[in-house]
Coordinates of C-alpha atoms and ligand atoms in Angstrom, one line a residue:
M8 CA 110.7 64.9 140.2
T9 CA 112.7 64.0 137.2
N10 CA 110.9 64.2 133.9
D11 CA 112.5 61.8 131.3
R12 CA 111.5 63.9 128.3
V13 CA 113.0 67.0 129.8
L14 CA 116.1 65.1 130.9
T15 CA 116.6 63.8 127.3
V16 CA 116.0 67.0 125.5
V17 CA 117.5 69.6 127.8
E18 CA 120.7 67.6 128.4
D19 CA 121.1 67.2 124.7
L20 CA 120.5 70.9 124.2
E21 CA 123.1 71.6 126.9
R22 CA 125.6 69.3 125.1
T23 CA 124.9 70.9 121.8
L24 CA 125.3 74.4 123.1
V25 CA 128.5 73.6 124.9
E26 CA 129.9 72.1 121.6
F27 CA 128.7 75.2 119.8
I28 CA 130.6 77.5 122.2
R29 CA 133.8 75.5 121.6
K30 CA 133.3 75.2 117.9
H31 CA 133.0 78.9 117.4
G32 CA 135.3 80.0 120.1
I33 CA 132.5 82.0 121.7
T34 CA 134.0 84.6 124.1
H35 CA 132.5 85.5 127.5
A36 CA 131.6 88.9 126.0
E37 CA 129.7 87.2 123.2
Y38 CA 128.0 84.8 125.6
R39 CA 126.9 87.8 127.7
A40 CA 125.7 89.6 124.5
A41 CA 123.5 86.5 123.8
T42 CA 122.0 86.4 127.2
D43 CA 121.4 90.2 127.1
L44 CA 119.7 89.7 123.8
I45 CA 117.2 87.2 125.3
I46 CA 116.5 89.6 128.2
A47 CA 116.0 92.5 125.7
E48 CA 113.6 90.3 123.7
V49 CA 111.5 89.6 126.8
E50 CA 111.6 93.2 127.9
A51 CA 110.5 94.3 124.4
G52 CA 107.7 91.7 124.4
E53 CA 109.4 90.0 121.4
A54 CA 110.5 86.7 123.0
S55 CA 107.9 84.8 121.0
L56 CA 108.6 86.8 117.9
L57 CA 112.3 85.8 118.0
F58 CA 111.7 82.1 118.4
D59 CA 108.8 82.1 116.0
V60 CA 110.8 83.7 113.2
F61 CA 113.8 81.3 113.6
L62 CA 112.4 78.0 114.9
E63 CA 108.6 77.6 114.9
A64 CA 108.3 76.3 111.4
A65 CA 110.8 73.5 112.2
A66 CA 108.7 72.4 115.2
T67 CA 105.6 72.5 113.1
D68 CA 107.3 70.4 110.4
M69 CA 108.0 67.8 113.1
D70 CA 104.3 67.6 114.0
N71 CA 103.4 67.3 110.3
H72 CA 105.9 64.4 109.7
G73 CA 103.9 61.3 108.8
R74 CA 100.6 63.1 109.1
T75 CA 97.9 62.2 106.6
G76 CA 95.5 64.9 105.4
S77 CA 96.1 68.6 105.7
I78 CA 99.3 69.8 107.3
E79 CA 99.5 72.4 110.1
A80 CA 101.4 75.7 110.0
I81 CA 103.0 78.1 112.4
E82 CA 100.7 80.1 114.7
G83 CA 103.0 83.1 114.9
P84 CA 103.0 85.6 117.7
F85 CA 99.8 87.5 117.0
Y86 CA 97.0 85.0 117.8
L87 CA 94.6 86.0 120.5
P88 CA 92.0 83.6 122.0
G89 CA 88.4 84.6 122.4
A90 CA 87.6 86.2 119.1
P91 CA 83.9 87.1 118.7
W92 CA 81.5 84.7 117.1
L93 CA 80.2 86.1 113.8
E94 CA 76.6 86.3 113.0
G95 CA 75.6 84.4 109.9
P96 CA 75.8 82.8 107.5
P97 CA 76.7 84.7 105.5
Y98 CA 79.7 85.5 107.6
V99 CA 81.6 88.8 107.4
M100 CA 84.8 89.5 109.4
P101 CA 84.7 92.4 111.9
Q102 CA 86.0 95.5 110.0
R103 CA 85.8 99.2 110.0
P104 CA 83.2 100.9 107.8
D105 CA 86.0 102.2 105.5
E106 CA 88.2 99.1 105.8
A107 CA 90.8 99.3 103.1
G108 CA 91.7 96.3 100.9
V109 CA 90.4 94.2 98.1
P110 CA 87.3 92.2 99.1
L111 CA 88.2 88.5 99.7
I112 CA 85.9 85.5 99.9
F113 CA 87.6 82.7 101.8
H114 CA 85.8 79.4 101.4
G115 CA 86.1 75.7 101.0
R116 CA 85.2 72.5 102.8
V117 CA 86.3 70.5 105.8
T118 CA 86.3 66.7 105.7
S119 CA 87.8 63.7 107.3
E120 CA 90.9 62.4 105.5
T121 CA 88.5 59.9 103.9
G122 CA 86.2 62.6 102.6
R123 CA 83.4 62.5 105.1
P124 CA 82.1 66.1 105.6
L125 CA 82.6 67.6 109.0
A126 CA 79.8 69.8 110.1
E127 CA 80.0 72.6 112.7
V128 CA 83.7 72.9 112.5
E129 CA 84.8 76.0 114.5
F130 CA 87.0 78.4 112.5
D131 CA 89.0 81.0 114.3
L132 CA 90.3 83.3 111.6
W133 CA 92.7 86.2 112.1
H134 CA 94.8 88.3 109.6
A135 CA 96.4 91.6 109.0
D136 CA 94.6 94.7 107.6
A137 CA 95.6 96.4 104.3
A138 CA 98.5 98.2 106.2
G139 CA 99.8 94.8 107.4
Q140 CA 98.8 95.4 111.0
Y141 CA 96.8 93.3 113.5
S142 CA 94.2 94.5 116.0
Q143 CA 95.3 94.5 119.6
I144 CA 98.9 94.2 118.5
H145 CA 99.3 97.5 116.5
P146 CA 97.8 100.8 117.7
N147 CA 94.7 102.6 116.5
I148 CA 92.8 99.5 115.3
P149 CA 89.5 98.6 116.9
D150 CA 89.6 95.5 119.1
W151 CA 88.9 92.2 117.3
N152 CA 89.1 93.9 113.9
L153 CA 89.7 91.1 111.3
R154 CA 89.5 88.5 114.0
G155 CA 86.4 86.3 114.2
R156 CA 84.9 82.8 114.6
F157 CA 82.3 81.0 112.6
R158 CA 81.4 77.4 111.7
S159 CA 81.2 75.1 108.7
D160 CA 77.7 74.0 107.6
A161 CA 76.2 70.5 107.7
N162 CA 78.2 69.6 104.5
G163 CA 81.4 70.8 105.9
V164 CA 81.3 73.9 103.7
F165 CA 82.5 77.2 105.0
S166 CA 82.6 80.8 103.6
V167 CA 83.5 84.1 105.0
R168 CA 83.9 87.6 103.5
T169 CA 86.9 89.7 104.5
I170 CA 89.6 91.7 102.8
A171 CA 92.8 90.4 101.2
P172 CA 95.8 91.0 103.5
P173 CA 99.1 92.2 102.1
P174 CA 102.7 91.0 102.8
Y175 CA 103.9 92.7 105.9
E176 CA 107.1 93.4 107.7
I177 CA 107.5 91.9 111.2
P178 CA 108.5 94.4 113.9
K179 CA 112.0 95.6 112.9
N180 CA 112.9 98.3 115.4
G181 CA 113.3 95.9 118.4
P182 CA 115.9 93.3 119.2
T183 CA 114.6 90.7 116.7
G184 CA 115.1 93.3 113.9
T185 CA 118.6 94.0 115.1
V186 CA 119.4 90.3 114.7
L187 CA 117.8 90.0 111.3
D188 CA 119.6 93.2 110.2
A189 CA 122.9 91.8 111.3
L190 CA 122.2 88.7 109.2
G191 CA 121.3 90.9 106.2
R192 CA 117.8 89.5 106.0
H193 CA 114.6 91.4 105.0
F194 CA 111.7 91.5 107.4
F195 CA 108.8 90.5 105.2
R196 CA 106.3 87.7 105.5
P197 CA 104.2 86.9 102.4
A198 CA 100.5 87.7 102.5
H199 CA 98.6 85.1 104.5
L200 CA 95.5 84.1 106.4
H201 CA 95.8 82.6 109.9
V202 CA 93.2 80.1 111.0
K203 CA 92.6 77.6 113.8
L204 CA 90.0 74.9 113.3
R205 CA 88.4 73.0 116.1
H206 CA 86.2 69.9 116.1
E207 CA 85.8 66.8 118.3
Y208 CA 86.9 64.6 115.3
F209 CA 90.4 66.1 114.9
G210 CA 90.9 68.3 117.9
E211 CA 92.5 71.7 117.1
R212 CA 94.6 72.4 114.0
T213 CA 96.5 75.6 113.2
S214 CA 96.9 76.6 109.6
Q215 CA 98.3 79.5 107.7
L216 CA 97.4 80.0 104.0
Y217 CA 99.3 81.8 101.3
F218 CA 98.4 83.4 98.0
P219 CA 99.9 81.8 94.8
G220 CA 102.4 84.0 93.1
G221 CA 102.6 86.4 96.0
E222 CA 105.7 88.4 97.0
Y223 CA 108.1 86.8 99.5
L224 CA 106.7 83.3 99.1
D225 CA 110.2 82.1 98.4
S226 CA 112.0 84.3 101.0
D227 CA 109.6 84.4 104.0
V228 CA 111.5 85.7 107.0
A229 CA 109.9 83.0 109.1
N230 CA 110.6 80.3 106.4
A231 CA 107.1 78.9 107.0
V232 CA 105.6 78.6 103.5
R233 CA 104.9 75.1 102.3
D234 CA 103.4 74.1 98.9
E235 CA 100.4 72.4 100.7
L236 CA 99.5 75.7 102.3
V237 CA 98.8 77.7 99.1
L238 CA 95.3 78.8 98.4
D239 CA 93.4 78.2 95.1
V240 CA 92.9 81.8 94.1
T241 CA 90.8 83.4 91.4
F242 CA 90.8 87.2 90.9
V243 CA 87.3 88.4 89.9
E244 CA 87.4 91.5 87.9
G245 CA 84.9 94.2 88.9
A246 CA 83.3 94.2 85.4
A247 CA 82.4 90.5 85.8
A248 CA 81.0 90.9 89.3
A249 CA 77.3 91.5 90.1
D250 CA 78.3 94.4 92.4
G251 CA 80.9 95.8 90.0
K252 CA 83.7 95.4 92.6
S253 CA 86.9 93.4 92.0
S254 CA 87.5 90.7 94.6
V255 CA 89.6 87.7 95.4
D256 CA 88.1 84.3 95.6
A257 CA 90.3 82.1 97.7
R258 CA 89.5 78.4 98.2
Y259 CA 91.1 75.8 100.5
D260 CA 89.8 72.4 101.4
F261 CA 90.9 70.9 104.7
A262 CA 91.0 67.1 105.2
F263 CA 91.9 66.0 108.7
A264 CA 92.9 62.7 110.2
P265 CA 91.3 62.0 113.6
A266 CA 92.9 63.4 116.7
V267 CA 95.5 61.1 118.3
S268 CA 95.2 60.6 122.0
D269 CA 98.3 61.3 124.0
A270 CA 97.1 58.6 126.5
Ligands
FE2_5 FE1 100.6 86.9 110.3

């Protein structure tokens, strides 16, 4: 059965690519190299990585266009559903006893776009460890390390303790790396927290939050940094802390418009 949306979009994509082939005088050998690249990406498990690096932020921008309240961000290729629920409050992300990294408190508030607190919002948080690696993606990390779910309280306030992730290089030894290398681009993403929020008021929203002044904010390989996605960060020197340990206090307030029904 014909699908009007597919017809409109795919036929335009076809026209665009045919024009592109003519415009650049693409040879058959180059065409075959491109199809071989897509096959290699799939075989290397990097198909999502390739498209996420080059195109996901543009699609997310389209979803954010005209949106009131907090914008969304790219999900990236390393999200896994089903992260464990954390016991608390206070909430602490799953981590190894000797987990490296500066302690981080991620906290803030979730409201409607008009400022009404949203209680019991589900947070699904995931981020890299101090080596820039993700559990279940990179080897030798316990399952669900630095992945966990928790909820906001009755006032929409949330807080979780974890470690500050660093900037990291995306996988560079596979076909995506070959493409980026040929373009002369680096492989780094700035340090970030990934989070999905779920609530009957707004549905599901995906965010990704960055640290002000961090490396690669202006040259993210995925071109996904937006000013609205930067955390409000205070570095707490160990000497001023009750436990004598330095830490990072990172605040972000979410304000969401109600979910729009597709019906
Ligand atoms: Fe990430």
